[in-house]
Structures are given as C-alpha cells and as structure tokens.
Amino acid sequence: MPLSLTTRALLILTALNLLDYLDRYLVASLGPLMKADLGLSNTAFGFLGTAFILVYFVTSPLFGYLGDRWGRLRLMAGGAVLWSLATSLTFWVPSYAFLVAARGLVGVGEASFGTLAPAYLADLLPLRRRSRALGLFYLALPLGAALAYMVGKLVGSYSWGWRPAFLLAGLPGLAMAGLIFLLREVRPEPETGATVTTTWAPLTDYWRLFKVPTLRRVTLGYGMVTFALGGLALWMPIYLHEVKGLSLAQANQILSYSVAGAGGLGILTGGFLGSRLLSYTLRAPLWVSGLGIVLAVPLAAVVIFVAAPGLYIPALAGAIFLLFLNPGVLTAVVVSVAGPWRRAQAVALNIVIIHLVGDVPSPLLIGWVSDLASLKWGVSLTLVALAAGAGLIFSA
C-alpha cells in the first residue's frame, strides 16, 4: 500500500531535519578539540555559534517570502544540498576565518530548509493535527543533537581529530536532498475573506505579521527559550568538562543520552498534549509551553550550581525534557495564527526574532562573561532568559 503524501512528507522532512541538527551541533560536541587545534579563546569559539545563527536568521526572511509565492520544494532541496556541502567542506578549512565562513554557508542552507519545511507540513495538515505532526518533525532536534554529541564522544575517545566528523556528517544530506522531489507542491486555498497579495513588499508584510499579538509574544518568548537552549547546547560539553571535571567523552555521552531520551520524550509529549488539549482550550499549547519553562528553571539552576553528579545529572535530564516541550507546540501556534498564505513568512519571522534575541547573542555573551568572570556565571545568564520567556508566553 503506497504511503500518503502527508506520511511521505513527514518521513522525508524529519530525516533531513535530523541531519540538519546533526550538522548544527557538531561544533558544540567537538569544542575542546577545535579550541585546542586552532588556539581559540572562549569568545572566538562562541562566535562560531553566533556566525552560523546570524546568517541563518538574516537569510530566513528571503526564503520565507519566496516560499510563500513561488513554492517550497526546490528551495528546500537546494538548502539541504548547500548545508550538507558546506559541512563536508569544513574538513579542509585551513584557518579560523575559513571555518567561520563555512559555518555561515551552513546557515544559509539550513535557513531555506528550516523556514519552509514546517510551513509545507502545515499546508498538508488540519489544525488539530499540527502540534503532533510538528512534534514528530522536531523530534529530529534532540535526536540530531544527541547524535552529534555521540560523534563527539567517539572522536574524543579515539583521537581521530575533529575534521573527519564534519566530512562524514555532510555526505548523507547530499544524498537525501533529492528525496524532496518525491513530494509535490501544495498550495492551500486562502481563507474566506483573505486577500492574497503578489506585490513585492516584504518589509510591510513582515511588519503586519509582527503586529499580531499572539505571534509577537510567542515569538519573543520562544526567543528567550532559544537563548537558553542555544547557549547551553554550545557550552554545556565544555562546562561539564572544565567545571564538573568530566572527560570530553563522558560529557558528550551524558548529553547524548539526556538529549536523545529526555529531549525526544519532551518533544513527543509537548506535541501530544498540544493537540490533545486543544479541544478544551485554544490556549493549550501556551500552557504546555509556559508551565514547562517555569518548572525547568530550578532544575537548570541545580545543573549549574550543584557539584554532586547524583543531583545535577537527573536535573539535566529533567530540564531538557521540560524545555523540549516547546518547539512543536509553539511552531504550531505560529503557523496557525498566520494563515495559509503567510505560513513560510511567519516561520521566517519567528526564526529571525528567536535567533536575534536568542542564540545569536547567547554563545558570544556566555563566552564573554566567562572570560571576564567564570564559565559558571556565563552559563547562569540562561536562567534569566528562561524566566523572561515564561512570562512572555503566558502573556500570549
């Protein structure tokens, strides 16, 4: 029995999203090796994360605007090819400047795919199924990150050097990009009373979207969560290594298991609750997200300030579970309030804002504060961001 278009789309795009997040988190998992090989300060290493995200969010609005008007599939496939090629070519970078440039190219490719894939899935799915389906799509986030940390553990254990990991991580995406063309374009009908504009006025369109109160507050709140997740994703392997005294292999193994297990369960739970509780209240996704963030704050504090592994390792898993409730439910809110002909633009606007206030500044700020004071105080910035994020999401 042939698979439906929706099932094929979910499988193909989720598999590519897994490779997307593998590429994205490799730098974090290999951080100590890259710092030692290239002689990088904490600030310089933190800028690798900032450079990627900076390009990612700057180019996302272009892809969102073009995707809503000219279709999603070709842009998604081209993005997958570009990020995979740039990741593979990292094997040959001769200096820090070339490494920054390679991470920037990865950002361009991932901006295309990351902007258009959720919008394409929302085109296929009714409102009641979006949180659950997008939860499955974003299951690739913890699993891809966990896979990257596992690669870091293997590389750190066998002393292969950090470069081969990038070459091997990029090749599968090149092979899989063509699978996107097994899908077909889906152009949803505009809602009753909606007007579809074809004039070139991107700034006006994005400003109109930003003025939607729910979208604005959810996006800013998600940005605060992204500040914490982006900063911790890059710095936690180094934090466990330098502050907690674990080996790089031990740190990456703990993170790999925690992100894969607790993060994956969190993504699925958030998507399930967001869809299941929608019949009781349209605010269900916001309550799932907000309560998860509030409960995650004390657990994150235990991870940062408590020295006993028997306490901070379970707290780490618990905080990861609660924070990973967010991606599927919040993206479902964004694509739903935007309407069918502005979905890719809404995702693009969401990407711009969550990264502008989130993981563009957080890796660099954490590195800067750690150079001035200590890594512990640098990482503690994430607690302030989470508190702000909970307030914004509850206010939506």
mmCIF file of C-alpha atoms in Angstrom:
data_model
loop_
_atom_site.group_PDB
_atom_site.id
_atom_site.type_symbol
_atom_site.label_atom_id
_atom_site.label_comp_id
_atom_site.label_asym_id
_atom_site.label_seq_id
_atom_site.Cartn_x
_atom_site.Cartn_y
_atom_site.Cartn_z
ATOM 1 C CA MET A 1 0.000 0.000 0.000
ATOM 2 C CA PRO A 2 1.607 3.307 -1.046
ATOM 3 C CA LEU A 3 2.206 5.922 1.635
ATOM 4 C CA SER A 4 0.094 9.059 1.619
ATOM 5 C CA LEU A 5 1.666 12.385 0.698
ATOM 6 C CA THR A 6 1.443 13.528 4.314
ATOM 7 C CA THR A 7 3.244 10.434 5.611
ATOM 8 C CA ARG A 8 5.951 10.623 2.945
ATOM 9 C CA ALA A 9 6.466 14.310 3.641
ATOM 10 C CA LEU A 10 6.748 13.774 7.387
ATOM 11 C CA LEU A 11 9.247 10.918 6.999
ATOM 12 C CA ILE A 12 11.463 12.627 4.415
ATOM 13 C CA LEU A 13 11.495 16.046 6.047
ATOM 14 C CA THR A 14 12.043 14.632 9.544
ATOM 15 C CA ALA A 15 15.008 12.557 8.303
ATOM 16 C CA LEU A 16 16.544 15.625 6.684
ATOM 17 C CA ASN A 17 15.837 17.646 9.827
ATOM 18 C CA LEU A 18 17.786 15.040 11.792
ATOM 19 C CA LEU A 19 20.818 15.644 9.553
ATOM 20 C CA ASP A 20 20.236 19.390 9.859
ATOM 21 C CA TYR A 21 20.575 19.283 13.640
ATOM 22 C CA LEU A 22 23.485 16.842 13.482
ATOM 23 C CA ASP A 23 25.369 19.399 11.373
ATOM 24 C CA ARG A 24 24.332 22.233 13.665
ATOM 25 C CA TYR A 25 25.523 20.679 16.923
ATOM 26 C CA LEU A 26 28.803 19.156 15.758
ATOM 27 C CA VAL A 27 30.700 22.301 16.709
ATOM 28 C CA ALA A 28 29.413 22.044 20.279
ATOM 29 C CA SER A 29 30.348 18.374 20.650
ATOM 30 C CA LEU A 30 33.863 18.899 19.266
ATOM 31 C CA GLY A 31 34.512 22.218 21.009
ATOM 32 C CA PRO A 32 37.526 21.338 23.197
ATOM 33 C CA LEU A 33 39.306 19.661 20.253
ATOM 34 C CA MET A 34 38.642 22.612 17.941
ATOM 35 C CA LYS A 35 39.724 25.142 20.560
ATOM 36 C CA ALA A 36 42.981 23.292 21.184
ATOM 37 C CA ASP A 37 43.759 22.745 17.491
ATOM 38 C CA LEU A 38 43.063 26.315 16.381
ATOM 39 C CA GLY A 39 44.112 28.077 19.603
ATOM 40 C CA LEU A 40 40.712 29.728 20.168
ATOM 41 C CA SER A 41 39.600 31.776 23.166
ATOM 42 C CA ASN A 42 36.154 31.202 24.638
ATOM 43 C CA THR A 43 34.942 34.357 22.884
ATOM 44 C CA ALA A 44 36.275 33.214 19.486
ATOM 45 C CA PHE A 45 34.755 29.771 19.907
ATOM 46 C CA GLY A 46 31.429 31.272 20.953
ATOM 47 C CA PHE A 47 31.422 33.375 17.780
ATOM 48 C CA LEU A 48 31.270 30.188 15.691
ATOM 49 C CA GLY A 49 27.766 29.635 17.033
ATOM 50 C CA THR A 50 26.894 33.299 16.579
ATOM 51 C CA ALA A 51 28.172 33.375 12.974
ATOM 52 C CA PHE A 52 26.032 30.404 11.985
ATOM 53 C CA ILE A 53 22.888 31.740 13.590
ATOM 54 C CA LEU A 54 23.491 35.291 12.338
ATOM 55 C CA VAL A 55 23.488 34.146 8.702
ATOM 56 C CA TYR A 56 20.639 31.731 9.419
ATOM 57 C CA PHE A 57 18.264 34.382 10.663
ATOM 58 C CA VAL A 58 19.303 37.080 8.171
ATOM 59 C CA THR A 59 18.519 34.854 5.156
ATOM 60 C CA SER A 60 15.365 33.228 6.561
ATOM 61 C CA PRO A 61 13.011 36.120 5.642
ATOM 62 C CA LEU A 62 14.069 35.910 1.993
ATOM 63 C CA PHE A 63 13.294 32.198 1.826
ATOM 64 C CA GLY A 64 10.011 32.681 3.684
ATOM 65 C CA TYR A 65 8.901 35.392 1.276
ATOM 66 C CA LEU A 66 9.918 33.428 -1.824
ATOM 67 C CA GLY A 67 8.488 30.164 -0.495
ATOM 68 C CA ASP A 68 5.028 31.631 0.065
ATOM 69 C CA ARG A 69 4.980 32.938 -3.502
ATOM 70 C CA TRP A 70 6.980 30.513 -5.640
ATOM 71 C CA GLY A 71 6.651 27.185 -3.840
ATOM 72 C CA ARG A 72 8.601 25.308 -1.189
ATOM 73 C CA LEU A 73 10.169 22.171 -2.667
ATOM 74 C CA ARG A 74 13.008 23.482 -4.853
ATOM 75 C CA LEU A 75 14.154 25.932 -2.205
ATOM 76 C CA MET A 76 14.087 23.199 0.455
ATOM 77 C CA ALA A 77 16.113 20.813 -1.712
ATOM 78 C CA GLY A 78 18.664 23.497 -2.587
ATOM 79 C CA GLY A 79 19.059 24.382 1.067
ATOM 80 C CA ALA A 80 19.707 20.751 2.021
ATOM 81 C CA VAL A 81 22.396 20.474 -0.663
ATOM 82 C CA LEU A 82 24.094 23.714 0.421
ATOM 83 C CA TRP A 83 24.266 22.989 4.148
ATOM 84 C CA SER A 84 25.486 19.421 3.546
ATOM 85 C CA LEU A 85 28.169 20.571 1.110
ATOM 86 C CA ALA A 86 29.382 23.315 3.451
ATOM 87 C CA THR A 87 29.551 20.864 6.363
ATOM 88 C CA SER A 88 31.613 18.389 4.320
ATOM 89 C CA LEU A 89 33.977 21.119 3.105
ATOM 90 C CA THR A 90 34.745 22.040 6.728
ATOM 91 C CA PHE A 91 37.140 19.081 6.638
ATOM 92 C CA TRP A 92 39.542 21.218 4.554
ATOM 93 C CA VAL A 93 39.319 24.648 6.228
ATOM 94 C CA PRO A 94 42.879 25.991 6.735
ATOM 95 C CA SER A 95 42.126 28.659 9.361
ATOM 96 C CA TYR A 96 39.593 30.112 11.776
ATOM 97 C CA ALA A 97 38.386 32.654 9.188
ATOM 98 C CA PHE A 98 37.535 29.879 6.707
ATOM 99 C CA LEU A 99 35.795 27.947 9.479
ATOM 100 C CA VAL A 100 33.590 30.969 10.247
ATOM 101 C CA ALA A 101 32.773 31.273 6.524
ATOM 102 C CA ALA A 102 31.851 27.582 6.294
ATOM 103 C CA ARG A 103 29.502 27.886 9.268
ATOM 104 C CA GLY A 104 27.915 30.879 7.552
ATOM 105 C CA LEU A 105 27.196 28.812 4.423
ATOM 106 C CA VAL A 106 25.660 26.112 6.590
ATOM 107 C CA GLY A 107 23.419 28.839 7.993
ATOM 108 C CA VAL A 108 22.180 29.829 4.513
ATOM 109 C CA GLY A 109 21.282 26.249 3.598
ATOM 110 C CA GLU A 110 19.576 25.500 6.881
ATOM 111 C CA ALA A 111 17.615 28.772 6.689
ATOM 112 C CA SER A 112 15.940 27.604 3.486
ATOM 113 C CA PHE A 113 15.012 24.190 4.809
ATOM 114 C CA GLY A 114 14.177 25.282 8.360
ATOM 115 C CA THR A 115 11.860 28.034 7.156
ATOM 116 C CA LEU A 116 9.932 26.113 4.520
ATOM 117 C CA ALA A 117 9.615 22.576 5.915
ATOM 118 C CA PRO A 118 7.259 23.455 8.837
ATOM 119 C CA ALA A 119 5.163 25.635 6.510
ATOM 120 C CA TYR A 120 4.896 22.785 3.979
ATOM 121 C CA LEU A 121 3.755 20.361 6.677
ATOM 122 C CA ALA A 122 1.190 22.884 7.924
ATOM 123 C CA ASP A 123 -0.134 23.151 4.357
ATOM 124 C CA LEU A 124 -0.861 19.424 4.448
ATOM 125 C CA LEU A 125 -2.342 19.168 7.956
ATOM 126 C CA PRO A 126 -5.515 20.430 9.657
ATOM 127 C CA LEU A 127 -5.221 22.489 12.826
ATOM 128 C CA ARG A 128 -5.956 19.618 15.233
ATOM 129 C CA ARG A 129 -3.031 17.542 13.899
ATOM 130 C CA ARG A 130 -0.355 20.222 13.580
ATOM 131 C CA SER A 131 1.103 20.153 17.101
ATOM 132 C CA ARG A 132 1.514 16.374 16.988
ATOM 133 C CA ALA A 133 2.982 16.272 13.469
ATOM 134 C CA LEU A 134 5.338 19.166 14.114
ATOM 135 C CA GLY A 135 6.310 17.448 17.359
ATOM 136 C CA LEU A 136 7.415 14.450 15.276
ATOM 137 C CA PHE A 137 9.233 16.754 12.853
ATOM 138 C CA TYR A 138 11.083 18.468 15.707
ATOM 139 C CA LEU A 139 11.911 15.123 17.298
ATOM 140 C CA ALA A 140 14.893 15.452 14.964
ATOM 141 C CA LEU A 141 16.179 18.290 17.154
ATOM 142 C CA PRO A 142 17.078 16.243 20.270
ATOM 143 C CA LEU A 143 17.972 13.142 18.254
ATOM 144 C CA GLY A 144 20.228 15.093 15.878
ATOM 145 C CA ALA A 145 21.868 16.890 18.786
ATOM 146 C CA ALA A 146 22.318 13.585 20.622
ATOM 147 C CA LEU A 147 23.877 12.044 17.529
ATOM 148 C CA ALA A 148 26.277 14.985 17.300
ATOM 149 C CA TYR A 149 27.282 14.544 20.952
ATOM 150 C CA MET A 150 27.800 10.832 20.322
ATOM 151 C CA VAL A 151 30.076 11.677 17.391
ATOM 152 C CA GLY A 152 31.980 13.982 19.730
ATOM 153 C CA LYS A 153 32.331 11.168 22.248
ATOM 154 C CA LEU A 154 33.697 8.772 19.614
ATOM 155 C CA VAL A 155 36.082 11.320 18.164
ATOM 156 C CA GLY A 156 37.272 12.318 21.623
ATOM 157 C CA SER A 157 37.751 8.688 22.652
ATOM 158 C CA TYR A 158 39.735 7.584 19.588
ATOM 159 C CA SER A 159 41.648 10.830 18.904
ATOM 160 C CA TRP A 160 40.764 10.972 15.230
ATOM 161 C CA GLY A 161 40.769 14.764 15.215
ATOM 162 C CA TRP A 162 37.690 16.882 14.690
ATOM 163 C CA ARG A 163 37.834 17.325 10.885
ATOM 164 C CA PRO A 164 36.680 13.857 9.666
ATOM 165 C CA ALA A 165 33.460 14.187 11.669
ATOM 166 C CA PHE A 166 32.362 17.140 9.510
ATOM 167 C CA LEU A 167 33.143 15.326 6.261
ATOM 168 C CA LEU A 168 31.113 12.272 7.242
ATOM 169 C CA ALA A 169 28.216 14.308 8.659
ATOM 170 C CA GLY A 170 27.687 16.255 5.451
ATOM 171 C CA LEU A 171 27.569 13.399 2.949
ATOM 172 C CA PRO A 172 24.143 11.878 3.857
ATOM 173 C CA GLY A 173 22.365 15.198 3.331
ATOM 174 C CA LEU A 174 23.752 15.450 -0.195
ATOM 175 C CA ALA A 175 22.340 12.019 -0.970
ATOM 176 C CA MET A 176 18.934 12.628 0.642
ATOM 177 C CA ALA A 177 18.159 16.088 -0.766
ATOM 178 C CA GLY A 178 16.756 14.535 -3.945
ATOM 179 C CA LEU A 179 14.048 12.728 -1.948
ATOM 180 C CA ILE A 180 12.270 16.056 -1.559
ATOM 181 C CA PHE A 181 11.267 15.799 -5.215
ATOM 182 C CA LEU A 182 9.230 12.674 -4.395
ATOM 183 C CA LEU A 183 6.758 15.114 -2.861
ATOM 184 C CA ARG A 184 4.551 17.608 -4.688
ATOM 185 C CA GLU A 185 3.782 21.255 -4.189
ATOM 186 C CA VAL A 186 0.654 22.009 -2.162
ATOM 187 C CA ARG A 187 -0.856 25.471 -2.395
ATOM 188 C CA PRO A 188 -3.634 25.916 0.177
ATOM 189 C CA GLU A 189 -6.760 27.847 -0.631
ATOM 190 C CA PRO A 190 -6.883 31.267 1.031
ATOM 191 C CA GLU A 191 -9.232 31.631 3.972
ATOM 192 C CA THR A 192 -12.633 33.211 3.423
ATOM 193 C CA GLY A 193 -12.251 36.971 3.169
ATOM 194 C CA ALA A 194 -8.451 36.796 2.938
ATOM 195 C CA THR A 195 -6.614 38.718 0.248
ATOM 196 C CA VAL A 196 -3.512 37.315 -1.382
ATOM 197 C CA THR A 197 -1.010 39.966 -2.440
ATOM 198 C CA THR A 198 1.599 39.390 -5.105
ATOM 199 C CA THR A 199 3.360 42.755 -4.927
ATOM 200 C CA TRP A 200 6.938 42.918 -3.666
ATOM 201 C CA ALA A 201 6.593 44.472 -0.213
ATOM 202 C CA PRO A 202 8.379 42.127 2.208
ATOM 203 C CA LEU A 203 9.003 44.647 4.988
ATOM 204 C CA THR A 204 5.337 45.645 5.047
ATOM 205 C CA ASP A 205 4.221 42.009 5.109
ATOM 206 C CA TYR A 206 6.580 41.085 7.929
ATOM 207 C CA TRP A 207 5.571 44.135 9.957
ATOM 208 C CA ARG A 208 1.898 43.175 9.620
ATOM 209 C CA LEU A 209 2.719 39.723 10.914
ATOM 210 C CA PHE A 210 4.699 41.090 13.841
ATOM 211 C CA LYS A 211 1.712 43.211 14.879
ATOM 212 C CA VAL A 212 -0.348 40.050 15.517
ATOM 213 C CA PRO A 213 -0.211 39.998 19.365
ATOM 214 C CA THR A 214 -0.161 36.223 19.869
ATOM 215 C CA LEU A 215 2.519 35.701 17.237
ATOM 216 C CA ARG A 216 4.659 38.526 18.625
ATOM 217 C CA ARG A 217 4.567 37.379 22.244
ATOM 218 C CA VAL A 218 5.016 33.700 21.436
ATOM 219 C CA THR A 219 7.960 34.506 19.214
ATOM 220 C CA LEU A 220 9.680 36.714 21.804
ATOM 221 C CA GLY A 221 9.089 34.093 24.500
ATOM 222 C CA TYR A 222 10.436 31.379 22.227
ATOM 223 C CA GLY A 223 13.451 33.630 21.683
ATOM 224 C CA MET A 224 14.221 33.581 25.399
ATOM 225 C CA VAL A 225 13.999 29.788 25.412
ATOM 226 C CA THR A 226 16.287 29.751 22.377
ATOM 227 C CA PHE A 227 18.769 31.965 24.242
ATOM 228 C CA ALA A 228 18.988 29.275 26.900
ATOM 229 C CA LEU A 229 18.945 26.230 24.620
ATOM 230 C CA GLY A 230 21.407 27.700 22.123
ATOM 231 C CA GLY A 231 23.830 28.840 24.788
ATOM 232 C CA LEU A 232 23.669 25.599 26.738
ATOM 233 C CA ALA A 233 23.954 23.447 23.610
ATOM 234 C CA LEU A 234 27.254 25.082 22.683
ATOM 235 C CA TRP A 235 28.726 25.478 26.154
ATOM 236 C CA MET A 236 27.435 22.524 28.167
ATOM 237 C CA PRO A 237 30.026 19.993 26.870
ATOM 238 C CA ILE A 238 32.794 22.428 27.839
ATOM 239 C CA TYR A 239 31.033 23.254 31.124
ATOM 240 C CA LEU A 240 30.808 19.604 32.146
ATOM 241 C CA HIS A 241 34.426 19.124 31.084
ATOM 242 C CA GLU A 242 36.000 22.185 32.690
ATOM 243 C CA VAL A 243 33.746 22.923 35.684
ATOM 244 C CA LYS A 244 32.391 19.483 36.621
ATOM 245 C CA GLY A 245 35.673 17.701 35.854
ATOM 246 C CA LEU A 246 34.321 15.136 33.375
ATOM 247 C CA SER A 247 36.269 13.934 30.377
ATOM 248 C CA LEU A 248 35.075 15.133 26.983
ATOM 249 C CA ALA A 249 33.854 11.608 26.207
ATOM 250 C CA GLN A 250 31.888 11.455 29.486
ATOM 251 C CA ALA A 251 30.359 14.900 28.964
ATOM 252 C CA ASN A 252 29.236 14.112 25.426
ATOM 253 C CA GLN A 253 27.850 10.724 26.476
ATOM 254 C CA ILE A 254 25.731 12.266 29.249
ATOM 255 C CA LEU A 255 24.446 14.945 26.894
ATOM 256 C CA SER A 256 23.815 12.454 24.112
ATOM 257 C CA TYR A 257 21.704 10.170 26.288
ATOM 258 C CA SER A 258 19.909 13.055 28.024
ATOM 259 C CA VAL A 259 19.053 14.939 24.849
ATOM 260 C CA ALA A 260 18.011 11.804 22.947
ATOM 261 C CA GLY A 261 15.956 10.316 25.774
ATOM 262 C CA ALA A 262 14.573 13.237 27.757
ATOM 263 C CA GLY A 263 14.563 15.664 24.818
ATOM 264 C CA GLY A 264 12.890 13.212 22.462
ATOM 265 C CA LEU A 265 10.257 12.362 25.072
ATOM 266 C CA GLY A 266 9.710 16.068 25.705
ATOM 267 C CA ILE A 267 9.131 16.812 22.014
ATOM 268 C CA LEU A 268 6.613 13.964 21.685
ATOM 269 C CA THR A 269 4.866 14.850 24.949
ATOM 270 C CA GLY A 270 4.565 18.514 24.010
ATOM 271 C CA GLY A 271 3.114 17.679 20.602
ATOM 272 C CA PHE A 272 0.677 15.147 22.080
ATOM 273 C CA LEU A 273 -0.537 17.479 24.836
ATOM 274 C CA GLY A 274 -0.752 20.450 22.487
ATOM 275 C CA SER A 275 -3.049 18.540 20.123
ATOM 276 C CA ARG A 276 -4.990 16.564 22.752
ATOM 277 C CA LEU A 277 -5.831 19.545 24.953
ATOM 278 C CA LEU A 278 -6.776 21.770 22.024
ATOM 279 C CA SER A 279 -10.359 20.516 22.230
ATOM 280 C CA TYR A 280 -10.610 22.041 25.727
ATOM 281 C CA THR A 281 -8.964 25.398 25.046
ATOM 282 C CA LEU A 282 -7.098 27.081 22.208
ATOM 283 C CA ARG A 283 -4.592 28.217 24.857
ATOM 284 C CA ALA A 284 -3.450 24.632 25.470
ATOM 285 C CA PRO A 285 -0.130 24.943 23.543
ATOM 286 C CA LEU A 286 0.740 28.087 25.521
ATOM 287 C CA TRP A 287 0.001 26.436 28.866
ATOM 288 C CA VAL A 288 2.072 23.388 27.937
ATOM 289 C CA SER A 289 4.984 25.613 26.963
ATOM 290 C CA GLY A 290 4.780 28.124 29.814
ATOM 291 C CA LEU A 291 4.435 25.584 32.613
ATOM 292 C CA GLY A 292 7.308 23.561 31.177
ATOM 293 C CA ILE A 293 9.619 26.577 31.219
ATOM 294 C CA VAL A 294 8.680 27.536 34.782
ATOM 295 C CA LEU A 295 9.413 24.026 36.044
ATOM 296 C CA ALA A 296 12.699 23.884 34.113
ATOM 297 C CA VAL A 297 14.253 26.929 35.825
ATOM 298 C CA PRO A 298 15.031 25.342 39.233
ATOM 299 C CA LEU A 299 16.323 22.178 37.569
ATOM 300 C CA ALA A 300 18.665 24.220 35.370
ATOM 301 C CA ALA A 301 19.926 26.012 38.481
ATOM 302 C CA VAL A 302 20.769 22.639 40.055
ATOM 303 C CA VAL A 303 22.749 21.692 36.928
ATOM 304 C CA ILE A 304 24.766 24.893 37.100
ATOM 305 C CA PHE A 305 25.431 25.250 40.820
ATOM 306 C CA VAL A 306 25.345 21.738 42.365
ATOM 307 C CA ALA A 307 28.558 19.691 42.250
ATOM 308 C CA ALA A 308 27.154 16.215 43.011
ATOM 309 C CA PRO A 309 26.621 14.140 39.830
ATOM 310 C CA GLY A 310 23.786 12.241 41.504
ATOM 311 C CA LEU A 311 21.841 15.510 41.603
ATOM 312 C CA TYR A 312 22.889 17.500 38.560
ATOM 313 C CA ILE A 313 22.658 14.656 36.011
ATOM 314 C CA PRO A 314 18.959 13.848 36.757
ATOM 315 C CA ALA A 315 18.258 17.598 36.916
ATOM 316 C CA LEU A 316 19.854 17.993 33.487
ATOM 317 C CA ALA A 317 17.579 15.310 32.032
ATOM 318 C CA GLY A 318 14.520 16.866 33.667
ATOM 319 C CA ALA A 319 15.320 20.376 32.406
ATOM 320 C CA ILE A 320 15.897 19.056 28.891
ATOM 321 C CA PHE A 321 12.555 17.238 28.938
ATOM 322 C CA LEU A 322 10.674 20.356 30.012
ATOM 323 C CA LEU A 323 12.382 22.745 27.600
ATOM 324 C CA PHE A 324 11.866 20.401 24.662
ATOM 325 C CA LEU A 325 8.105 20.547 25.165
ATOM 326 C CA ASN A 326 8.277 23.818 23.226
ATOM 327 C CA PRO A 327 9.337 23.506 19.548
ATOM 328 C CA GLY A 328 6.341 21.616 18.158
ATOM 329 C CA VAL A 329 3.599 23.417 20.091
ATOM 330 C CA LEU A 330 4.980 26.916 19.597
ATOM 331 C CA THR A 331 5.616 26.405 15.883
ATOM 332 C CA ALA A 332 2.051 25.114 15.539
ATOM 333 C CA VAL A 333 0.788 28.346 17.116
ATOM 334 C CA VAL A 334 2.914 30.454 14.761
ATOM 335 C CA VAL A 335 1.805 28.750 11.523
ATOM 336 C CA SER A 336 -1.832 28.668 12.649
ATOM 337 C CA VAL A 337 -2.292 32.324 13.580
ATOM 338 C CA ALA A 338 -0.510 33.469 10.394
ATOM 339 C CA GLY A 339 -2.963 31.902 7.933
ATOM 340 C CA PRO A 340 -2.216 29.619 4.961
ATOM 341 C CA TRP A 341 -0.714 32.189 2.601
ATOM 342 C CA ARG A 342 1.719 33.636 5.154
ATOM 343 C CA ARG A 343 2.968 30.474 6.849
ATOM 344 C CA ALA A 344 6.513 30.449 5.498
ATOM 345 C CA GLN A 345 6.829 34.158 6.236
ATOM 346 C CA ALA A 346 5.562 33.577 9.777
ATOM 347 C CA VAL A 347 8.122 30.814 10.310
ATOM 348 C CA ALA A 348 10.805 33.090 8.851
ATOM 349 C CA LEU A 349 9.814 35.959 11.146
ATOM 350 C CA ASN A 350 9.824 33.549 14.064
ATOM 351 C CA ILE A 351 13.310 32.377 13.104
ATOM 352 C CA VAL A 352 14.619 35.932 12.801
ATOM 353 C CA ILE A 353 13.327 37.038 16.184
ATOM 354 C CA ILE A 354 14.074 33.913 18.216
ATOM 355 C CA HIS A 355 17.650 33.927 16.984
ATOM 356 C CA LEU A 356 18.112 37.701 17.148
ATOM 357 C CA VAL A 357 17.224 37.730 20.842
ATOM 358 C CA GLY A 358 18.243 34.110 21.454
ATOM 359 C CA ASP A 359 21.191 32.129 20.196
ATOM 360 C CA VAL A 360 22.830 34.865 18.142
ATOM 361 C CA PRO A 361 23.912 36.691 21.309
ATOM 362 C CA SER A 362 23.907 33.843 23.846
ATOM 363 C CA PRO A 363 27.013 31.839 22.779
ATOM 364 C CA LEU A 364 29.072 35.016 22.496
ATOM 365 C CA LEU A 365 27.691 36.575 25.686
ATOM 366 C CA ILE A 366 28.302 33.407 27.679
ATOM 367 C CA GLY A 367 31.849 33.236 26.339
ATOM 368 C CA TRP A 368 32.448 36.922 27.081
ATOM 369 C CA VAL A 369 31.136 36.700 30.656
ATOM 370 C CA SER A 370 33.158 33.524 31.220
ATOM 371 C CA ASP A 371 36.339 35.310 30.098
ATOM 372 C CA LEU A 372 35.545 38.226 32.443
ATOM 373 C CA ALA A 373 34.363 36.213 35.458
ATOM 374 C CA SER A 374 33.842 32.460 35.160
ATOM 375 C CA LEU A 375 32.071 29.960 32.952
ATOM 376 C CA LYS A 376 29.592 29.300 35.752
ATOM 377 C CA TRP A 377 28.377 32.894 35.734
ATOM 378 C CA GLY A 378 28.313 32.950 31.961
ATOM 379 C CA VAL A 379 26.054 29.906 31.813
ATOM 380 C CA SER A 380 23.841 31.408 34.551
ATOM 381 C CA LEU A 381 22.606 34.008 32.064
ATOM 382 C CA THR A 382 20.303 31.293 30.735
ATOM 383 C CA LEU A 383 18.257 31.285 33.967
ATOM 384 C CA VAL A 384 17.308 34.944 33.497
ATOM 385 C CA ALA A 385 16.296 34.265 29.892
ATOM 386 C CA LEU A 386 14.047 31.352 30.875
ATOM 387 C CA ALA A 387 12.209 33.428 33.465
ATOM 388 C CA ALA A 388 11.558 36.129 30.859
ATOM 389 C CA GLY A 389 10.404 33.519 28.328
ATOM 390 C CA ALA A 390 7.807 32.061 30.675
ATOM 391 C CA GLY A 391 6.322 35.494 31.323
ATOM 392 C CA LEU A 392 6.036 36.316 27.624
ATOM 393 C CA ILE A 393 4.412 33.004 26.672
ATOM 394 C CA PHE A 394 1.861 33.192 29.489
ATOM 395 C CA SER A 395 1.019 36.745 28.355
ATOM 396 C CA ALA A 396 0.165 35.461 24.845
#
